[in-house]
């Protein structure tokens, strides 16, 4: 059995971006781990991309066709104000629909709201999604939650998503899923000290939210000067292992320019980041 794994977007095409995340990064994490999962289960895999590169949409299906894939699985994250997981299949149904149903059931098992298995017909009467329309083999596209949903991103775990999709593929194909002794993870470089990725003097519009990356090992302590100017979230772990993410939002009234800053302390180091709300 040969499965083509398609990590959505890449390079100059970041996909949906929200809450400090880029879709292209998260899809690559899932796809990389999914490849390892399927390989361990005896399935031969190939991937559209294994690095952050831009692969034209219209070449993805043809690449899988040339390789001779039996199935094509594309990985994405959704956006637009909703929440939950959904899996897309061909309007023709058949094996594509059956595979999508197995994958969707496993994703819902992770706790995502069930948005179901979906299809979309283009104006020409064929499948609307290029990766489904242009593939010769049964193809599906999995949307692993909404990147702009705090709830979904709090649940997001690339390793668990990869395991769920792999289990769905194995269940569909009648292949025994081989569980690893330990969950696969990305090995992040060691973090020492503290660095903020945002230079001081960041401009925010009223109501705008900006995410600061605090590169540190321990959870940072954050204090705010100008609580009537900016609101700050509780730090949360960065899923890419780079440290902690802190959301900063500009508060009304407007249009007077106002100034506030956050002070972040971790690992014995203190850094400050200033904001101008305009």
Short mmCIF file of C-alpha atoms in Angstrom, two decimals:
data_model
loop_
_atom_site.label_atom_id
_atom_site.label_comp_id
_atom_site.label_asym_id
_atom_site.label_seq_id
_atom_site.Cartn_x
_atom_site.Cartn_y
_atom_site.Cartn_z
CA UNK A 1 0.00 0.00 0.00
CA UNK A 2 1.39 3.39 -1.06
CA UNK A 3 0.15 6.62 0.51
CA UNK A 4 1.04 10.13 -0.62
CA UNK A 5 1.06 12.64 2.27
CA UNK A 6 0.44 16.25 1.33
CA UNK A 7 1.40 18.95 3.88
CA UNK A 8 -0.74 21.95 2.97
CA UNK A 9 0.85 25.26 1.88
CA UNK A 10 4.55 26.04 2.45
CA UNK A 11 7.22 28.62 1.66
CA UNK A 12 5.69 31.89 0.47
CA UNK A 13 2.21 30.38 0.92
CA UNK A 14 1.72 30.28 4.73
CA UNK A 15 -1.95 29.33 4.64
CA UNK A 16 -4.15 30.56 7.48
CA UNK A 17 -2.35 32.52 10.20
CA UNK A 18 -3.75 33.29 13.65
CA UNK A 19 -2.87 33.27 17.37
CA UNK A 20 0.83 33.28 16.49
CA UNK A 21 0.62 30.15 14.30
CA UNK A 22 1.14 29.57 10.58
CA UNK A 23 -0.78 26.76 8.93
CA UNK A 24 2.21 25.70 6.81
CA UNK A 25 4.27 24.97 9.96
CA UNK A 26 1.61 22.88 11.67
CA UNK A 27 0.72 20.87 8.57
CA UNK A 28 4.38 20.02 8.05
CA UNK A 29 4.66 18.84 11.65
CA UNK A 30 1.64 16.55 11.25
CA UNK A 31 2.70 15.26 7.83
CA UNK A 32 6.24 14.45 8.98
CA UNK A 33 4.98 12.50 11.98
CA UNK A 34 2.25 10.84 9.89
CA UNK A 35 4.91 9.56 7.51
CA UNK A 36 6.74 7.93 10.40
CA UNK A 37 3.50 6.46 11.74
CA UNK A 38 2.52 4.86 8.45
CA UNK A 39 6.03 3.60 7.72
CA UNK A 40 6.10 1.85 11.08
CA UNK A 41 2.82 0.13 10.10
CA UNK A 42 4.36 -1.23 6.90
CA UNK A 43 2.87 1.35 4.52
CA UNK A 44 5.08 2.93 1.87
CA UNK A 45 4.86 6.72 1.92
CA UNK A 46 5.98 9.73 -0.09
CA UNK A 47 5.43 13.39 0.70
CA UNK A 48 4.73 16.57 -1.24
CA UNK A 49 7.22 18.45 0.92
CA UNK A 50 9.44 17.71 3.89
CA UNK A 51 10.69 21.28 4.36
CA UNK A 52 9.23 24.80 4.24
CA UNK A 53 9.00 25.14 0.46
CA UNK A 54 6.24 26.35 -1.85
CA UNK A 55 4.93 23.51 -4.02
CA UNK A 56 2.41 24.76 -6.63
CA UNK A 57 -1.09 23.49 -5.98
CA UNK A 58 -1.55 22.12 -9.49
CA UNK A 59 1.55 19.93 -9.23
CA UNK A 60 0.64 18.12 -6.00
CA UNK A 61 -1.87 15.68 -7.45
CA UNK A 62 0.21 14.96 -10.58
CA UNK A 63 3.27 14.20 -8.40
CA UNK A 64 1.26 11.56 -6.54
CA UNK A 65 -0.11 10.19 -9.83
CA UNK A 66 3.41 9.82 -11.26
CA UNK A 67 4.63 8.08 -8.09
CA UNK A 68 1.76 5.60 -8.26
CA UNK A 69 0.07 6.29 -4.94
CA UNK A 70 -2.86 4.14 -3.87
CA UNK A 71 -4.25 6.91 -1.66
CA UNK A 72 -3.66 10.64 -1.23
CA UNK A 73 -4.02 12.37 2.15
CA UNK A 74 -3.76 16.16 2.41
CA UNK A 75 -3.35 17.83 5.82
CA UNK A 76 -4.64 21.33 6.60
CA UNK A 77 -6.00 23.52 9.40
CA UNK A 78 -9.20 25.48 9.03
CA UNK A 79 -9.93 29.17 9.69
CA UNK A 80 -12.85 31.55 9.66
CA UNK A 81 -14.26 31.66 13.16
CA UNK A 82 -15.50 28.10 13.63
CA UNK A 83 -14.15 25.17 15.58
CA UNK A 84 -13.80 21.44 15.08
CA UNK A 85 -12.41 18.94 12.58
CA UNK A 86 -13.74 18.01 9.16
CA UNK A 87 -12.53 15.75 6.36
CA UNK A 88 -13.19 16.32 2.66
CA UNK A 89 -13.67 13.60 0.09
CA UNK A 90 -14.62 13.24 -3.56
CA UNK A 91 -18.14 14.02 -4.75
CA UNK A 92 -18.02 10.52 -6.26
CA UNK A 93 -17.96 8.99 -2.76
CA UNK A 94 -16.68 5.44 -2.88
CA UNK A 95 -13.25 4.72 -1.41
CA UNK A 96 -12.54 8.41 -0.91
CA UNK A 97 -15.61 8.80 1.29
CA UNK A 98 -14.92 5.59 3.22
CA UNK A 99 -11.34 6.68 3.97
CA UNK A 100 -12.51 10.15 4.99
CA UNK A 101 -15.06 8.69 7.40
CA UNK A 102 -12.38 6.59 9.12
CA UNK A 103 -10.01 9.55 9.48
CA UNK A 104 -12.78 11.88 10.67
CA UNK A 105 -13.86 9.44 13.38
CA UNK A 106 -10.31 9.31 14.76
CA UNK A 107 -9.91 13.11 14.74
CA UNK A 108 -13.19 13.52 16.58
CA UNK A 109 -11.84 11.02 19.10
CA UNK A 110 -9.22 13.62 20.03
CA UNK A 111 -12.00 15.88 21.32
CA UNK A 112 -12.62 18.09 18.29
CA UNK A 113 -16.18 19.12 17.42
CA UNK A 114 -17.41 16.83 14.64
CA UNK A 115 -17.98 18.93 11.50
CA UNK A 116 -18.40 15.79 9.44
CA UNK A 117 -17.24 14.45 6.09
CA UNK A 118 -17.81 16.98 3.31
CA UNK A 119 -17.74 17.34 -0.46
CA UNK A 120 -17.85 20.33 -2.80
CA UNK A 121 -18.67 20.45 -6.50
CA UNK A 122 -17.03 23.04 -8.72
CA UNK A 123 -18.79 25.05 -11.40
CA UNK A 124 -17.58 22.53 -13.97
CA UNK A 125 -19.31 19.67 -12.15
CA UNK A 126 -16.07 18.16 -10.92
CA UNK A 127 -14.53 18.18 -7.45
CA UNK A 128 -13.78 21.74 -6.35
CA UNK A 129 -10.63 20.90 -4.35
CA UNK A 130 -7.63 20.58 -6.67
CA UNK A 131 -5.88 17.85 -4.67
CA UNK A 132 -9.00 15.70 -4.92
CA UNK A 133 -9.88 16.64 -8.51
CA UNK A 134 -6.39 16.14 -9.94
CA UNK A 135 -5.53 12.81 -8.31
CA UNK A 136 -6.08 9.46 -10.01
CA UNK A 137 -6.40 7.64 -6.71
CA UNK A 138 -8.91 8.08 -3.84
CA UNK A 139 -8.00 11.34 -2.09
CA UNK A 140 -9.05 13.11 1.10
CA UNK A 141 -8.25 16.42 2.80
CA UNK A 142 -8.28 16.59 6.61
CA UNK A 143 -8.84 19.90 8.40
CA UNK A 144 -7.35 19.39 11.88
CA UNK A 145 -9.25 22.07 13.79
CA UNK A 146 -9.40 25.85 13.38
CA UNK A 147 -6.14 27.78 13.67
CA UNK A 148 -8.07 30.86 14.82
CA UNK A 149 -9.92 29.01 17.61
CA UNK A 150 -8.40 29.27 21.08
CA UNK A 151 -10.21 26.05 22.01
CA UNK A 152 -8.92 24.07 19.04
CA UNK A 153 -5.36 25.33 19.39
CA UNK A 154 -5.33 24.49 23.08
CA UNK A 155 -6.16 20.93 21.98
CA UNK A 156 -3.76 20.85 19.02
CA UNK A 157 -0.98 18.27 19.25
CA UNK A 158 0.82 17.35 16.02
CA UNK A 159 1.80 13.90 17.27
CA UNK A 160 -1.75 13.01 18.36
CA UNK A 161 -3.17 14.33 15.09
CA UNK A 162 -0.70 12.22 13.11
CA UNK A 163 -1.56 9.15 15.16
CA UNK A 164 -5.29 9.73 14.63
CA UNK A 165 -4.94 10.07 10.87
CA UNK A 166 -2.68 7.00 10.73
CA UNK A 167 -5.17 4.99 12.76
CA UNK A 168 -7.95 6.06 10.41
CA UNK A 169 -5.95 4.97 7.36
CA UNK A 170 -5.06 1.64 8.96
CA UNK A 171 -8.65 1.00 10.03
CA UNK A 172 -9.89 1.70 6.51
CA UNK A 173 -7.23 -0.54 4.91
CA UNK A 174 -7.58 -3.38 7.41
CA UNK A 175 -3.97 -2.94 8.54
CA UNK A 176 -2.97 -3.40 12.17
CA UNK A 177 -1.93 -0.08 13.67
CA UNK A 178 1.36 -0.47 15.54
CA UNK A 179 1.50 1.76 18.59
CA UNK A 180 4.88 3.22 19.51
CA UNK A 181 6.25 2.73 22.99
CA UNK A 182 6.45 6.51 23.31
CA UNK A 183 4.60 9.19 21.39
CA UNK A 184 6.66 10.73 18.56
CA UNK A 185 7.72 14.30 19.16
CA UNK A 186 9.75 17.02 17.56
CA UNK A 187 13.03 17.58 19.38
CA UNK A 188 13.34 21.30 20.00
CA UNK A 189 16.74 22.86 20.61
CA UNK A 190 17.68 23.57 24.22
CA UNK A 191 16.49 26.98 25.41
CA UNK A 192 18.56 29.02 27.85
CA UNK A 193 17.93 32.50 29.21
CA UNK A 194 15.12 34.60 27.75
CA UNK A 195 14.58 36.32 24.42
CA UNK A 196 11.48 38.11 23.13
CA UNK A 197 10.92 37.87 19.38
CA UNK A 198 9.23 41.30 19.20
CA UNK A 199 11.26 44.52 19.27
CA UNK A 200 10.06 47.33 21.51
CA UNK A 201 7.79 49.92 19.94
CA UNK A 202 5.26 47.57 18.33
CA UNK A 203 2.22 49.49 16.99
CA UNK A 204 -1.24 48.00 17.65
CA UNK A 205 -4.61 49.14 16.35
CA UNK A 206 -7.44 49.23 18.88
CA UNK A 207 -8.79 45.69 19.16
CA UNK A 208 -5.81 44.16 17.38
CA UNK A 209 -4.17 41.14 18.99
CA UNK A 210 -0.47 40.38 18.63
CA UNK A 211 1.39 37.32 19.90
CA UNK A 212 4.82 37.65 21.48
CA UNK A 213 7.12 34.61 21.56
CA UNK A 214 9.12 34.38 24.79
CA UNK A 215 12.00 32.02 24.08
CA UNK A 216 12.61 30.50 27.51
CA UNK A 217 12.40 27.11 29.19
CA UNK A 218 10.35 27.89 32.30
CA UNK A 219 6.92 29.49 32.20
CA UNK A 220 7.52 33.25 32.30
CA UNK A 221 6.02 35.73 34.74
CA UNK A 222 4.38 38.62 32.89
CA UNK A 223 3.47 42.02 34.33
CA UNK A 224 1.74 44.85 32.51
CA UNK A 225 2.16 48.60 32.67
CA UNK A 226 -0.86 50.39 31.21
CA UNK A 227 -3.72 47.98 31.86
CA UNK A 228 -6.11 50.48 30.28
CA UNK A 229 -3.98 50.34 27.13
CA UNK A 230 -3.23 46.64 26.61
CA UNK A 231 -4.60 43.31 27.84
CA UNK A 232 -2.27 40.32 28.20
CA UNK A 233 -3.08 36.60 28.15
CA UNK A 234 -1.68 33.87 30.35
CA UNK A 235 1.49 32.44 28.72
CA UNK A 236 0.92 29.17 26.86
CA UNK A 237 3.42 26.66 25.50
CA UNK A 238 4.39 27.09 21.87
CA UNK A 239 3.48 23.84 20.04
CA UNK A 240 6.71 24.12 18.03
CA UNK A 241 8.80 23.91 21.21
CA UNK A 242 10.30 27.40 20.93
CA UNK A 243 9.13 28.63 24.33
CA UNK A 244 5.93 30.43 25.42
CA UNK A 245 3.33 32.50 23.58
CA UNK A 246 1.82 35.66 25.09
CA UNK A 247 -1.14 37.40 23.44
CA UNK A 248 -1.27 41.21 23.71
CA UNK A 249 -4.41 43.11 22.68
CA UNK A 250 -4.91 46.87 22.21
CA UNK A 251 -7.80 48.29 24.23
CA UNK A 252 -10.16 51.24 23.50
CA UNK A 253 -10.72 54.16 23.63
CA UNK A 254 -9.41 55.52 20.35
CA UNK A 255 -7.92 57.35 18.46
CA UNK A 256 -5.49 58.78 21.02
CA UNK A 257 -2.04 57.19 20.84
CA UNK A 258 -1.32 55.47 24.15
CA UNK A 259 1.64 53.52 25.43
CA UNK A 260 1.96 50.36 27.51
CA UNK A 261 4.48 47.60 27.97
CA UNK A 262 4.89 44.07 29.26
CA UNK A 263 7.74 42.92 31.46
CA UNK A 264 8.62 39.24 31.09
CA UNK A 265 10.81 37.39 33.58
CA UNK A 266 12.06 33.80 33.19
CA UNK A 267 15.19 31.79 33.87
CA UNK A 268 16.65 34.67 35.86
CA UNK A 269 16.34 37.15 32.99
CA UNK A 270 13.94 40.09 32.54
CA UNK A 271 12.98 41.63 29.19
CA UNK A 272 10.55 44.40 28.29
CA UNK A 273 8.43 44.93 25.19
CA UNK A 274 6.68 48.27 24.52
CA UNK A 275 3.43 48.79 22.61
CA UNK A 276 1.82 51.84 21.03
CA UNK A 277 -1.96 51.61 20.67
CA UNK A 278 -3.13 53.93 17.92
#
